[in-house]
Amino acid sequence: MMQSVPHTDSKLWLKITLGMVLGLVLGLILSPSGLKLIDPYHAIEFGRWIALPGIIFLGMLKMIVVPLIISSIVLGIIASGNTAFLKNMGIRIIPYFLITTFIAISIGVTAINIIDPAQYMDSTIAEQTMATTDEPYALFDELSIPDRIENIIPTNFTQASLEKNMLQIVIASIILGIIMLSLPKATYEPFEKLCEFGQAASMKVIEWAMVLAPYAVFGIMTKITIQLGLESIIGVGAYVLTVLFSLGGLLIFYLLIVSILGKRSPIEFIQAAKEAQLFAFSTSSSAATMPFTLKAAEENLKIKEKVSRFIIPLGATINMDGTALYQAVAALFLCSLFGVNLTTGEIFLLMITTVGASIGTPATPGVGIIVLATILSGIGVPPEGIGIILGVDRLLDMCRTTLNVTGDLVASTVMDRWMK
Ligand code: ASP
């Protein structure tokens, strides 16, 4: 039987939590804005060394992202058994993904309108940033819709994997899976076996990486806290709080979906999801968390494999409500800081653009903010504005990834009920 979920130490989540807390404490002690025990240069250098297990850990996870996504989607589609089941699931899940992403963005937009974090910022920051850039910015001058559609067609698979263009990889994998379902088993069996090997091999790498996880999390946390220091968090504190507050709102929305549409207890759901959430928080990668998301769905939530094996690999790459919410909040925060006034229509357009942007954001650490840069240049904010929020991005990445992964589990819970 193929191995599709990793075997890990049952106390892993406890060790990871401990690593996180200890890292936070050590980071705060060593941070140049903390107790100033060592000079800033040595503190930063120390941070880089102590994060080494984390770099190896993340490197191992990045190594398997592409084979894991391809093999999981292909096997997920085959597990669904037939194209009719897949079609039924597809016509439900795509609107579900789009609607929940749009609602997540609306939560962020509402929060930013209420809190308006830019008013708590030093107004000269925007002027200083503007002074360093002289490029003109046009409103929504981005790629047209036909161009965008052309860009997601996987015309060159090698290039897509080279560039880690996850959307093209996902589409190619879906096409492959559907082709396999429509052929006699004898024709596709060798490729199915190859995918089983790809998935099992990825699980092995994850199991090895997991041995390092608590030390990796400790090191990464120490390094981030040293670099971040309390000052930079306080400087953009209102913005950070707005994102966290909105993500909290999104979590409440998810728990409502779990109980209303999924007919499950929200408390049991959180219990079942906690290991995957913690893993998402510490790795900032929905793709690397995927095996744990699958484990939470199948072993804890008892979701049908037919459902989880399709929804989770797909959701890990295209369903990113936390990222979408974050991108919208960050974009509107910077608009307000740079004095760019958007009309209601433009805000709506921004929301739609963000739904698309979050779908195209690869499920790896720190990319949400890079995609944000393209959104910004489209709405008249200099992408350099990102510099203002870059310092706290890793922290917010950890939080939004946790919500991204939670969203995939919520979607699987709902689909499990709908696909009875
Ligand atoms: N790190 C996120 C994820 O993997 C993507 C992002 O940067 O927002 O889900």
CSV table of C-alpha atoms and ligand atoms in Angstrom, one decimal:
chain,number,residue,atom,x,y,z
A,1,MET,CA,0.0,0.0,0.0
A,2,MET,CA,1.4,3.4,-0.9
A,3,GLN,CA,2.4,5.7,1.9
A,4,SER,CA,0.6,9.0,1.5
A,5,VAL,CA,0.9,10.5,5.0
A,6,PRO,CA,4.1,10.9,6.9
A,7,HIS,CA,4.8,8.9,10.1
A,8,THR,CA,6.0,11.2,12.8
A,9,ASP,CA,6.6,11.4,16.5
A,10,SER,CA,3.3,11.8,18.3
A,11,LYS,CA,4.7,14.6,20.4
A,12,LEU,CA,6.1,16.5,17.4
A,13,TRP,CA,3.6,19.4,17.8
A,14,LEU,CA,4.7,19.8,21.4
A,15,LYS,CA,8.4,19.9,20.4
A,16,ILE,CA,7.7,22.4,17.6
A,17,THR,CA,5.7,24.6,20.0
A,18,LEU,CA,8.6,24.5,22.5
A,19,GLY,CA,11.1,25.3,19.7
A,20,MET,CA,9.0,28.3,18.7
A,21,VAL,CA,8.6,29.7,22.2
A,22,LEU,CA,12.3,29.2,23.1
A,23,GLY,CA,13.3,30.8,19.8
A,24,LEU,CA,11.1,33.8,20.4
A,25,VAL,CA,12.5,34.3,23.9
A,26,LEU,CA,16.1,33.9,22.8
A,27,GLY,CA,15.5,36.2,19.8
A,28,LEU,CA,14.0,38.9,22.0
A,29,ILE,CA,16.9,38.7,24.4
A,30,LEU,CA,19.5,38.9,21.6
A,31,SER,CA,17.7,41.4,19.4
A,32,PRO,CA,19.5,44.7,19.0
A,33,SER,CA,16.3,46.4,20.3
A,34,GLY,CA,16.1,43.9,23.2
A,35,LEU,CA,18.5,43.4,26.1
A,36,LYS,CA,21.5,44.4,23.9
A,37,LEU,CA,23.6,41.5,25.3
A,38,ILE,CA,25.7,41.4,22.2
A,39,ASP,CA,26.3,44.0,19.5
A,40,PRO,CA,23.9,44.1,16.5
A,41,TYR,CA,26.4,42.7,14.0
A,42,HIS,CA,27.2,39.6,16.0
A,43,ALA,CA,23.5,39.2,17.0
A,44,ILE,CA,22.5,39.1,13.3
A,45,GLU,CA,25.4,36.8,12.4
A,46,PHE,CA,24.5,34.5,15.3
A,47,GLY,CA,20.9,34.5,14.0
A,48,ARG,CA,22.1,33.3,10.6
A,49,TRP,CA,24.1,30.4,12.1
A,50,ILE,CA,21.4,29.3,14.5
A,51,ALA,CA,18.9,29.2,11.6
A,52,LEU,CA,21.1,26.7,9.7
A,53,PRO,CA,19.0,23.7,10.6
A,54,GLY,CA,16.0,25.7,9.5
A,55,ILE,CA,17.6,26.4,6.1
A,56,ILE,CA,18.3,22.7,5.6
A,57,PHE,CA,14.8,21.9,6.7
A,58,LEU,CA,13.1,24.3,4.3
A,59,GLY,CA,15.5,23.2,1.6
A,60,MET,CA,14.4,19.6,2.0
A,61,LEU,CA,10.8,20.7,1.8
A,62,LYS,CA,11.3,22.9,-1.2
A,63,MET,CA,13.0,20.0,-2.9
A,64,ILE,CA,9.9,17.9,-2.9
A,65,VAL,CA,7.2,20.5,-3.6
A,66,VAL,CA,7.0,19.9,-7.4
A,67,PRO,CA,7.0,16.1,-7.4
A,68,LEU,CA,4.7,16.0,-4.4
A,69,ILE,CA,2.1,18.3,-6.0
A,70,ILE,CA,2.2,16.5,-9.3
A,71,SER,CA,2.0,13.0,-7.8
A,72,SER,CA,-0.7,14.0,-5.3
A,73,ILE,CA,-3.0,15.6,-7.8
A,74,VAL,CA,-2.6,12.8,-10.3
A,75,LEU,CA,-3.2,10.1,-7.7
A,76,GLY,CA,-6.0,12.2,-6.2
A,77,ILE,CA,-7.8,12.3,-9.5
A,78,ILE,CA,-7.4,8.5,-10.1
A,79,ALA,CA,-8.6,7.9,-6.5
A,80,SER,CA,-11.9,9.7,-7.4
A,81,GLY,CA,-12.5,6.7,-9.6
A,82,ASN,CA,-14.4,8.2,-12.5
A,83,THR,CA,-14.8,11.5,-14.4
A,84,ALA,CA,-18.4,11.9,-13.3
A,85,PHE,CA,-17.5,12.0,-9.6
A,86,LEU,CA,-14.7,14.4,-10.5
A,87,LYS,CA,-16.9,16.6,-12.5
A,88,ASN,CA,-19.5,16.7,-9.6
A,89,MET,CA,-16.8,17.7,-7.2
A,90,GLY,CA,-15.2,20.2,-9.6
A,91,ILE,CA,-18.5,22.1,-10.2
A,92,ARG,CA,-18.9,22.5,-6.5
A,93,ILE,CA,-15.3,23.1,-5.4
A,94,ILE,CA,-14.4,25.8,-7.9
A,95,PRO,CA,-17.2,28.2,-7.0
A,96,TYR,CA,-16.7,27.3,-3.3
A,97,PHE,CA,-13.0,28.3,-3.6
A,98,LEU,CA,-13.8,31.5,-5.4
A,99,ILE,CA,-16.6,32.6,-3.1
A,100,THR,CA,-14.7,31.8,0.2
A,101,THR,CA,-11.7,33.7,-1.2
A,102,PHE,CA,-13.8,36.7,-2.0
A,103,ILE,CA,-15.4,36.6,1.4
A,104,ALA,CA,-11.9,36.4,3.0
A,105,ILE,CA,-10.9,39.5,1.1
A,106,SER,CA,-14.1,41.3,2.1
A,107,ILE,CA,-13.2,40.6,5.8
A,108,GLY,CA,-9.8,42.2,5.2
A,109,VAL,CA,-11.2,45.2,3.3
A,110,THR,CA,-13.8,45.8,6.1
A,111,ALA,CA,-11.2,45.6,8.8
A,112,ILE,CA,-8.9,48.0,7.1
A,113,ASN,CA,-11.7,50.5,6.5
A,114,ILE,CA,-12.6,50.3,10.2
A,115,ILE,CA,-9.1,50.4,11.7
A,116,ASP,CA,-7.3,52.5,9.0
A,117,PRO,CA,-3.8,51.5,10.2
A,118,ALA,CA,-2.0,54.1,8.0
A,119,GLN,CA,-3.2,56.9,10.3
A,120,TYR,CA,-0.9,55.5,13.0
A,121,MET,CA,2.1,55.7,10.8
A,122,ASP,CA,4.8,58.3,10.4
A,123,SER,CA,3.5,60.2,7.3
A,124,THR,CA,7.0,61.0,6.0
A,125,ILE,CA,7.7,57.3,5.3
A,126,ALA,CA,5.7,57.4,2.2
A,127,GLU,CA,7.4,60.6,1.0
A,128,GLN,CA,10.8,59.1,1.6
A,129,THR,CA,9.9,56.0,-0.4
A,130,MET,CA,8.4,58.1,-3.2
A,131,ALA,CA,11.6,60.1,-3.4
A,132,THR,CA,13.6,57.0,-4.2
A,133,THR,CA,11.4,56.0,-7.2
A,134,ASP,CA,10.6,57.9,-10.4
A,135,GLU,CA,8.7,55.4,-12.4
A,136,PRO,CA,5.2,56.4,-13.4
A,137,TYR,CA,2.4,54.1,-12.2
A,138,ALA,CA,-0.8,53.6,-14.2
A,139,LEU,CA,-4.0,52.3,-12.8
A,140,PHE,CA,-4.8,48.6,-13.5
A,141,ASP,CA,-2.5,48.5,-16.6
A,142,GLU,CA,-1.7,44.9,-16.0
A,143,LEU,CA,-2.0,42.0,-18.3
A,144,SER,CA,-5.3,41.6,-20.1
A,145,ILE,CA,-7.5,38.6,-19.3
A,146,PRO,CA,-6.7,36.8,-22.6
A,147,ASP,CA,-3.0,37.2,-21.8
A,148,ARG,CA,-3.5,35.9,-18.3
A,149,ILE,CA,-5.3,32.9,-19.6
A,150,GLU,CA,-2.5,32.3,-22.1
A,151,ASN,CA,-0.1,32.4,-19.2
A,152,ILE,CA,-1.7,29.6,-17.3
A,153,ILE,CA,-1.6,27.1,-20.2
A,154,PRO,CA,1.2,24.7,-19.5
A,155,THR,CA,2.7,24.8,-23.0
A,156,ASN,CA,6.2,23.9,-21.8
A,157,PHE,CA,6.1,21.6,-18.8
A,158,THR,CA,9.9,21.7,-18.3
A,159,GLN,CA,9.8,25.4,-18.1
A,160,ALA,CA,6.9,25.4,-15.7
A,161,SER,CA,8.7,23.2,-13.3
A,162,LEU,CA,12.0,25.1,-13.7
A,163,GLU,CA,10.2,28.3,-12.9
A,164,LYS,CA,8.1,26.6,-10.2
A,165,ASN,CA,5.0,28.0,-11.9
A,166,MET,CA,2.6,26.1,-9.6
A,167,LEU,CA,-0.5,27.1,-11.4
A,168,GLN,CA,0.7,25.6,-14.7
A,169,ILE,CA,2.0,22.5,-12.9
A,170,VAL,CA,-1.4,22.1,-11.2
A,171,ILE,CA,-3.2,22.4,-14.5
A,172,ALA,CA,-0.9,20.0,-16.3
A,173,SER,CA,-1.4,17.5,-13.5
A,174,ILE,CA,-5.1,17.8,-13.6
A,175,ILE,CA,-5.1,17.2,-17.4
A,176,LEU,CA,-2.8,14.2,-16.9
A,177,GLY,CA,-5.1,12.8,-14.2
A,178,ILE,CA,-8.2,13.2,-16.4
A,179,ILE,CA,-6.5,11.6,-19.4
A,180,MET,CA,-5.5,8.6,-17.2
A,181,LEU,CA,-9.1,8.2,-16.0
A,182,SER,CA,-10.3,8.0,-19.6
A,183,LEU,CA,-7.8,5.4,-20.7
A,184,PRO,CA,-7.7,1.7,-19.9
A,185,LYS,CA,-5.8,1.0,-16.7
A,186,ALA,CA,-3.1,-1.1,-18.4
A,187,THR,CA,-2.1,2.0,-20.4
A,188,TYR,CA,-1.5,4.3,-17.5
A,189,GLU,CA,-0.4,1.9,-14.8
A,190,PRO,CA,3.3,2.5,-15.2
A,191,PHE,CA,2.8,6.2,-14.7
A,192,GLU,CA,0.5,5.6,-11.8
A,193,LYS,CA,3.3,3.5,-10.2
A,194,LEU,CA,5.8,6.3,-10.9
A,195,CYS,CA,3.5,8.8,-9.1
A,196,GLU,CA,3.1,6.4,-6.2
A,197,PHE,CA,6.8,6.3,-6.0
A,198,GLY,CA,7.0,10.1,-6.2
A,199,GLN,CA,4.6,10.5,-3.4
A,200,ALA,CA,6.2,7.9,-1.2
A,201,ALA,CA,9.6,9.3,-1.8
A,202,SER,CA,8.4,12.8,-0.9
A,203,MET,CA,6.9,11.4,2.3
A,204,LYS,CA,10.3,9.9,3.2
A,205,VAL,CA,12.0,13.3,2.7
A,206,ILE,CA,9.3,14.9,4.9
A,207,GLU,CA,9.9,12.2,7.6
A,208,TRP,CA,13.6,13.0,7.6
A,209,ALA,CA,13.0,16.7,7.6
A,210,MET,CA,10.7,16.2,10.6
A,211,VAL,CA,13.5,15.0,12.7
A,212,LEU,CA,15.0,18.5,12.3
A,213,ALA,CA,11.7,20.3,12.6
A,214,PRO,CA,11.8,21.4,16.3
A,215,TYR,CA,15.5,22.6,16.0
A,216,ALA,CA,14.6,24.3,12.6
A,217,VAL,CA,11.7,26.1,14.1
A,218,PHE,CA,13.7,27.2,17.1
A,219,GLY,CA,16.5,28.5,14.9
A,220,ILE,CA,14.2,30.2,12.4
A,221,MET,CA,12.2,31.8,15.2
A,222,THR,CA,15.4,33.1,16.9
A,223,LYS,CA,16.7,34.5,13.6
A,224,ILE,CA,13.4,36.2,12.7
A,225,THR,CA,13.0,37.7,16.2
A,226,ILE,CA,16.6,39.0,16.2
A,227,GLN,CA,16.2,40.6,12.8
A,228,LEU,CA,12.7,41.9,13.5
A,229,GLY,CA,13.2,43.2,17.0
A,230,LEU,CA,10.3,44.8,18.8
A,231,GLU,CA,10.8,48.2,17.1
A,232,SER,CA,10.0,47.1,13.6
A,233,ILE,CA,6.9,45.3,14.8
A,234,ILE,CA,5.7,48.4,16.8
A,235,GLY,CA,6.5,50.7,13.8
A,236,VAL,CA,3.9,48.9,11.6
A,237,GLY,CA,2.1,47.5,14.7
A,238,ALA,CA,-1.3,48.8,13.6
A,239,TYR,CA,-0.9,47.2,10.2
A,240,VAL,CA,0.2,43.9,11.8
A,241,LEU,CA,-2.7,44.0,14.1
A,242,THR,CA,-5.1,44.7,11.3
A,243,VAL,CA,-3.9,41.6,9.4
A,244,LEU,CA,-4.0,39.4,12.5
A,245,PHE,CA,-7.4,40.7,13.4
A,246,SER,CA,-8.8,40.0,9.9
A,247,LEU,CA,-7.2,36.5,9.9
A,248,GLY,CA,-9.0,36.0,13.3
A,249,GLY,CA,-12.2,37.0,11.6
A,250,LEU,CA,-11.5,34.5,8.8
A,251,LEU,CA,-11.0,31.8,11.3
A,252,ILE,CA,-14.4,32.5,12.9
A,253,PHE,CA,-15.9,32.5,9.4
A,254,TYR,CA,-14.3,29.1,8.8
A,255,LEU,CA,-15.6,27.7,12.0
A,256,LEU,CA,-19.1,28.8,11.1
A,257,ILE,CA,-18.8,27.0,7.7
A,258,VAL,CA,-17.6,23.9,9.5
A,259,SER,CA,-20.6,23.9,11.8
A,260,ILE,CA,-23.3,25.1,9.3
A,261,LEU,CA,-22.2,23.6,6.0
A,262,GLY,CA,-20.0,20.7,7.3
A,263,LYS,CA,-22.2,19.9,10.3
A,264,ARG,CA,-19.2,19.3,12.5
A,265,SER,CA,-18.2,20.6,15.9
A,266,PRO,CA,-15.8,23.5,15.5
A,267,ILE,CA,-13.9,22.5,18.6
A,268,GLU,CA,-13.3,19.0,17.3
A,269,PHE,CA,-12.3,20.5,14.0
A,270,ILE,CA,-9.6,22.6,15.6
A,271,GLN,CA,-8.4,19.7,17.6
A,272,ALA,CA,-8.1,17.7,14.4
A,273,ALA,CA,-6.4,20.5,12.5
A,274,LYS,CA,-3.9,21.6,15.1
A,275,GLU,CA,-0.9,19.6,14.0
A,276,ALA,CA,-1.3,20.7,10.4
A,277,GLN,CA,-1.8,24.3,11.5
A,278,LEU,CA,1.3,24.3,13.6
A,279,PHE,CA,3.3,22.8,10.8
A,280,ALA,CA,2.0,25.5,8.4
A,281,PHE,CA,2.8,28.2,11.0
A,282,SER,CA,6.4,26.9,11.4
A,283,THR,CA,7.2,26.2,7.7
A,284,SER,CA,5.1,29.0,6.0
A,285,SER,CA,4.4,26.6,3.2
A,286,SER,CA,1.0,25.1,2.4
A,287,ALA,CA,2.7,22.7,-0.1
A,288,ALA,CA,5.1,21.4,2.4
A,289,THR,CA,2.3,21.0,5.0
A,290,MET,CA,0.2,19.1,2.5
A,291,PRO,CA,1.0,15.6,3.9
A,292,PHE,CA,0.0,16.8,7.4
A,293,THR,CA,-3.2,18.4,6.0
A,294,LEU,CA,-4.0,15.0,4.4
A,295,LYS,CA,-3.3,13.2,7.6
A,296,ALA,CA,-5.5,15.6,9.6
A,297,ALA,CA,-8.3,15.1,7.0
A,298,GLU,CA,-8.1,11.4,6.8
A,299,GLU,CA,-7.0,10.2,10.2
A,300,ASN,CA,-8.6,12.9,12.4
A,301,LEU,CA,-11.6,14.2,10.5
A,302,LYS,CA,-12.3,10.8,8.8
A,303,ILE,CA,-12.9,12.5,5.4
A,304,LYS,CA,-13.3,10.2,2.4
A,305,GLU,CA,-10.0,9.7,0.6
A,306,LYS,CA,-11.7,10.3,-2.7
A,307,VAL,CA,-12.5,13.8,-1.5
A,308,SER,CA,-9.4,14.7,0.5
A,309,ARG,CA,-6.9,13.4,-2.1
A,310,PHE,CA,-8.3,15.7,-4.7
A,311,ILE,CA,-9.3,18.8,-2.6
A,312,ILE,CA,-6.2,19.1,-0.5
A,313,PRO,CA,-3.4,19.0,-3.2
A,314,LEU,CA,-5.5,21.3,-5.3
A,315,GLY,CA,-6.4,23.6,-2.4
A,316,ALA,CA,-2.8,23.8,-1.3
A,317,THR,CA,-1.9,25.5,-4.5
A,318,ILE,CA,-5.0,27.5,-5.5
A,319,ASN,CA,-7.1,28.0,-2.4
A,320,MET,CA,-5.2,30.6,-0.3
A,321,ASP,CA,-7.7,32.7,1.6
A,322,GLY,CA,-5.2,33.9,4.2
A,323,THR,CA,-2.9,35.1,1.4
A,324,ALA,CA,-5.7,36.8,-0.5
A,325,LEU,CA,-6.9,38.6,2.7
A,326,TYR,CA,-3.3,39.6,3.4
A,327,GLN,CA,-2.7,40.9,-0.1
A,328,ALA,CA,-5.8,43.0,0.0
A,329,VAL,CA,-5.1,44.5,3.4
A,330,ALA,CA,-1.5,45.2,2.5
A,331,ALA,CA,-2.5,46.8,-0.8
A,332,LEU,CA,-5.1,49.0,0.8
A,333,PHE,CA,-2.8,49.9,3.7
A,334,LEU,CA,-0.1,51.1,1.3
A,335,CYS,CA,-2.7,52.9,-0.9
A,336,SER,CA,-3.8,54.9,2.2
A,337,LEU,CA,-0.2,55.5,3.2
A,338,PHE,CA,0.8,56.8,-0.3
A,339,GLY,CA,-2.4,58.8,-0.6
A,340,VAL,CA,-3.8,56.8,-3.5
A,341,ASN,CA,-7.5,57.1,-3.4
A,342,LEU,CA,-9.4,54.2,-4.9
A,343,THR,CA,-13.0,54.5,-6.0
A,344,THR,CA,-15.4,51.8,-4.9
A,345,GLY,CA,-15.2,50.4,-8.4
A,346,GLU,CA,-11.4,50.3,-8.2
A,347,ILE,CA,-11.5,48.6,-4.8
A,348,PHE,CA,-13.9,46.0,-6.3
A,349,LEU,CA,-11.5,45.5,-9.2
A,350,LEU,CA,-8.6,45.2,-6.7
A,351,MET,CA,-10.6,42.5,-4.8
A,352,ILE,CA,-11.1,40.5,-8.0
A,353,THR,CA,-7.4,40.9,-9.0
A,354,THR,CA,-6.5,39.6,-5.5
A,355,VAL,CA,-8.7,36.5,-5.9
A,356,GLY,CA,-6.7,35.8,-9.1
A,357,ALA,CA,-3.4,36.7,-7.5
A,358,SER,CA,-3.9,34.4,-4.5
A,359,ILE,CA,-4.7,31.5,-6.9
A,360,GLY,CA,-1.5,32.1,-8.7
A,361,THR,CA,0.6,32.5,-5.6
A,362,PRO,CA,2.9,29.4,-5.2
A,363,ALA,CA,2.4,27.6,-1.8
A,364,THR,CA,5.9,28.4,-0.6
A,365,PRO,CA,7.3,30.8,2.0
A,366,GLY,CA,7.4,34.5,1.3
A,367,VAL,CA,5.9,34.6,-2.1
A,368,GLY,CA,2.6,36.3,-1.2
A,369,ILE,CA,4.5,39.5,-0.9
A,370,ILE,CA,6.2,39.2,-4.2
A,371,VAL,CA,2.9,38.7,-6.0
A,372,LEU,CA,1.6,41.7,-4.0
A,373,ALA,CA,4.3,43.8,-5.8
A,374,THR,CA,2.5,43.2,-9.1
A,375,ILE,CA,-0.8,44.1,-7.6
A,376,LEU,CA,0.7,47.3,-6.2
A,377,SER,CA,2.2,48.6,-9.5
A,378,GLY,CA,-1.3,48.0,-11.0
A,379,ILE,CA,-3.0,50.4,-8.5
A,380,GLY,CA,-0.6,53.3,-8.5
A,381,VAL,CA,1.5,52.4,-5.4
A,382,PRO,CA,5.2,52.2,-6.0
A,383,PRO,CA,6.2,48.5,-5.4
A,384,GLU,CA,9.1,50.0,-3.3
A,385,GLY,CA,6.3,50.6,-0.7
A,386,ILE,CA,6.7,46.9,0.1
A,387,GLY,CA,9.9,47.8,1.9
A,388,ILE,CA,7.7,49.3,4.6
A,389,ILE,CA,6.0,46.0,5.4
A,390,LEU,CA,8.8,43.6,4.4
A,391,GLY,CA,10.3,43.5,7.9
A,392,VAL,CA,7.2,41.9,9.3
A,393,ASP,CA,6.3,39.7,6.3
A,394,ARG,CA,7.7,36.5,7.7
A,395,LEU,CA,5.6,36.8,10.8
A,396,LEU,CA,2.5,37.5,8.7
A,397,ASP,CA,3.4,34.7,6.3
A,398,MET,CA,3.4,32.2,9.1
A,399,CYS,CA,-0.1,33.4,10.2
A,400,ARG,CA,-1.6,33.5,6.7
A,401,THR,CA,-0.2,30.1,5.8
A,402,THR,CA,-1.9,28.7,8.9
A,403,LEU,CA,-5.2,30.0,7.6
A,404,ASN,CA,-4.5,28.8,4.0
A,405,VAL,CA,-4.1,25.3,5.3
A,406,THR,CA,-7.1,25.6,7.6
A,407,GLY,CA,-9.2,26.7,4.6
A,408,ASP,CA,-8.2,23.5,2.7
A,409,LEU,CA,-9.4,21.4,5.7
A,410,VAL,CA,-12.6,23.3,5.9
A,411,ALA,CA,-13.2,22.8,2.1
A,412,SER,CA,-12.6,19.1,2.5
A,413,THR,CA,-15.0,18.9,5.4
A,414,VAL,CA,-17.7,20.6,3.5
A,415,MET,CA,-17.1,18.6,0.3
A,416,ASP,CA,-17.1,15.4,2.3
A,417,ARG,CA,-20.7,16.2,3.3
A,418,TRP,CA,-21.7,17.4,-0.2
A,419,MET,CA,-20.3,14.4,-2.0
A,420,LYS,CA,-22.2,11.8,0.0
B,1,ASP,N1,3.4,31.0,2.3
B,1,ASP,C1,2.1,31.0,1.8
B,1,ASP,C2,1.7,29.6,1.6
B,1,ASP,O1,2.5,28.7,1.3
B,1,ASP,C3,2.0,31.7,0.5
B,1,ASP,C4,2.2,33.2,0.8
B,1,ASP,O2,3.4,33.7,0.7
B,1,ASP,O3,1.3,33.9,1.1
B,1,ASP,O4,0.5,29.2,1.7
